[in-house]
Amino acid sequence: MEPVPVEGETVPGVPRLRASYALDAEGAWIAQARHLAAEFLGRARTEDGLPVPDRVVEITQLVVSELVTNARKYAPGPVGLDLRVFGDAVEVAVHDANPEAPRPRNSDPGRVGQHGLEIVMAVAEALDVRQEAEGKSITARIALSA
């Protein structure tokens, strides 16, 4: 799956790389999305010369896994994945057709599963949920120094 080029402003002195993917095929969306995230950050290293620590790649893949899993589980239709390096962070945005915003649950060590949003909130520098015309987008910002 090739990234869709995205036009926009370039900030002088700041590496910029952005890619968008449509995860609309049946099959292993989560594994595919994790692979795309690692590949994207690999390109940030090689094409932009950006120092991306392995730990940031791992955290980004975890965030992608959790957000795509939730989108696949709770939203009908295709899922969009946008990845962007801007300044000192990588941003992961997942778009789906379910307009309902996710809600973090109260802490419950006995609960099995349904910790995805809690995990994302714990490892991300910021988390933003926005309503869109046809659903929502959830964007997590991960510091490149994580």
JSON list of C-alpha atoms in Angstrom, two decimals, residues 70-71 74-76 96-103 105 117 129-132 134-138:
[
{"chain": "A", "resi": 70, "resn": "ASN", "atom": "CA", "xyz": [-10.74, 0.27, 18.47]},
{"chain": "A", "resi": 71, "resn": "ALA", "atom": "CA", "xyz": [-11.76, 1.62, 15.07]},
{"chain": "A", "resi": 74, "resn": "TYR", "atom": "CA", "xyz": [-16.46, -0.20, 17.08]},
{"chain": "A", "resi": 75, "resn": "ALA", "atom": "CA", "xyz": [-16.84, 1.47, 13.68]},
{"chain": "A", "resi": 76, "resn": "PRO", "atom": "CA", "xyz": [-18.31, 0.22, 10.42]},
{"chain": "A", "resi": 96, "resn": "ASP", "atom": "CA", "xyz": [-13.41, 6.05, 11.38]},
{"chain": "A", "resi": 97, "resn": "ALA", "atom": "CA", "xyz": [-17.14, 6.28, 10.67]},
{"chain": "A", "resi": 98, "resn": "ASN", "atom": "CA", "xyz": [-18.37, 6.03, 14.27]},
{"chain": "A", "resi": 99, "resn": "PRO", "atom": "CA", "xyz": [-19.14, 9.57, 15.54]},
{"chain": "A", "resi": 100, "resn": "GLU", "atom": "CA", "xyz": [-19.11, 8.48, 19.19]},
{"chain": "A", "resi": 101, "resn": "ALA", "atom": "CA", "xyz": [-16.01, 9.64, 21.06]},
{"chain": "A", "resi": 102, "resn": "PRO", "atom": "CA", "xyz": [-14.21, 6.97, 23.07]},
{"chain": "A", "resi": 103, "resn": "ARG", "atom": "CA", "xyz": [-14.37, 7.33, 26.82]},
{"chain": "A", "resi": 105, "resn": "ARG", "atom": "CA", "xyz": [-12.87, 3.80, 31.78]},
{"chain": "A", "resi": 117, "resn": "LEU", "atom": "CA", "xyz": [-7.45, 4.23, 25.28]},
{"chain": "A", "resi": 129, "resn": "VAL", "atom": "CA", "xyz": [-10.61, 13.54, 19.50]},
{"chain": "A", "resi": 130, "resn": "ARG", "atom": "CA", "xyz": [-12.50, 15.48, 16.83]},
{"chain": "A", "resi": 131, "resn": "GLN", "atom": "CA", "xyz": [-15.91, 15.03, 15.30]},
{"chain": "A", "resi": 132, "resn": "GLU", "atom": "CA", "xyz": [-15.84, 14.90, 11.50]},
{"chain": "A", "resi": 134, "resn": "GLU", "atom": "CA", "xyz": [-18.70, 11.25, 8.75]},
{"chain": "A", "resi": 135, "resn": "GLY", "atom": "CA", "xyz": [-17.37, 9.99, 12.07]},
{"chain": "A", "resi": 136, "resn": "LYS", "atom": "CA", "xyz": [-14.38, 11.06, 14.10]},
{"chain": "A", "resi": 137, "resn": "SER", "atom": "CA", "xyz": [-10.62, 11.27, 14.16]},
{"chain": "A", "resi": 138, "resn": "ILE", "atom": "CA", "xyz": [-8.37, 10.49, 17.08]}
]
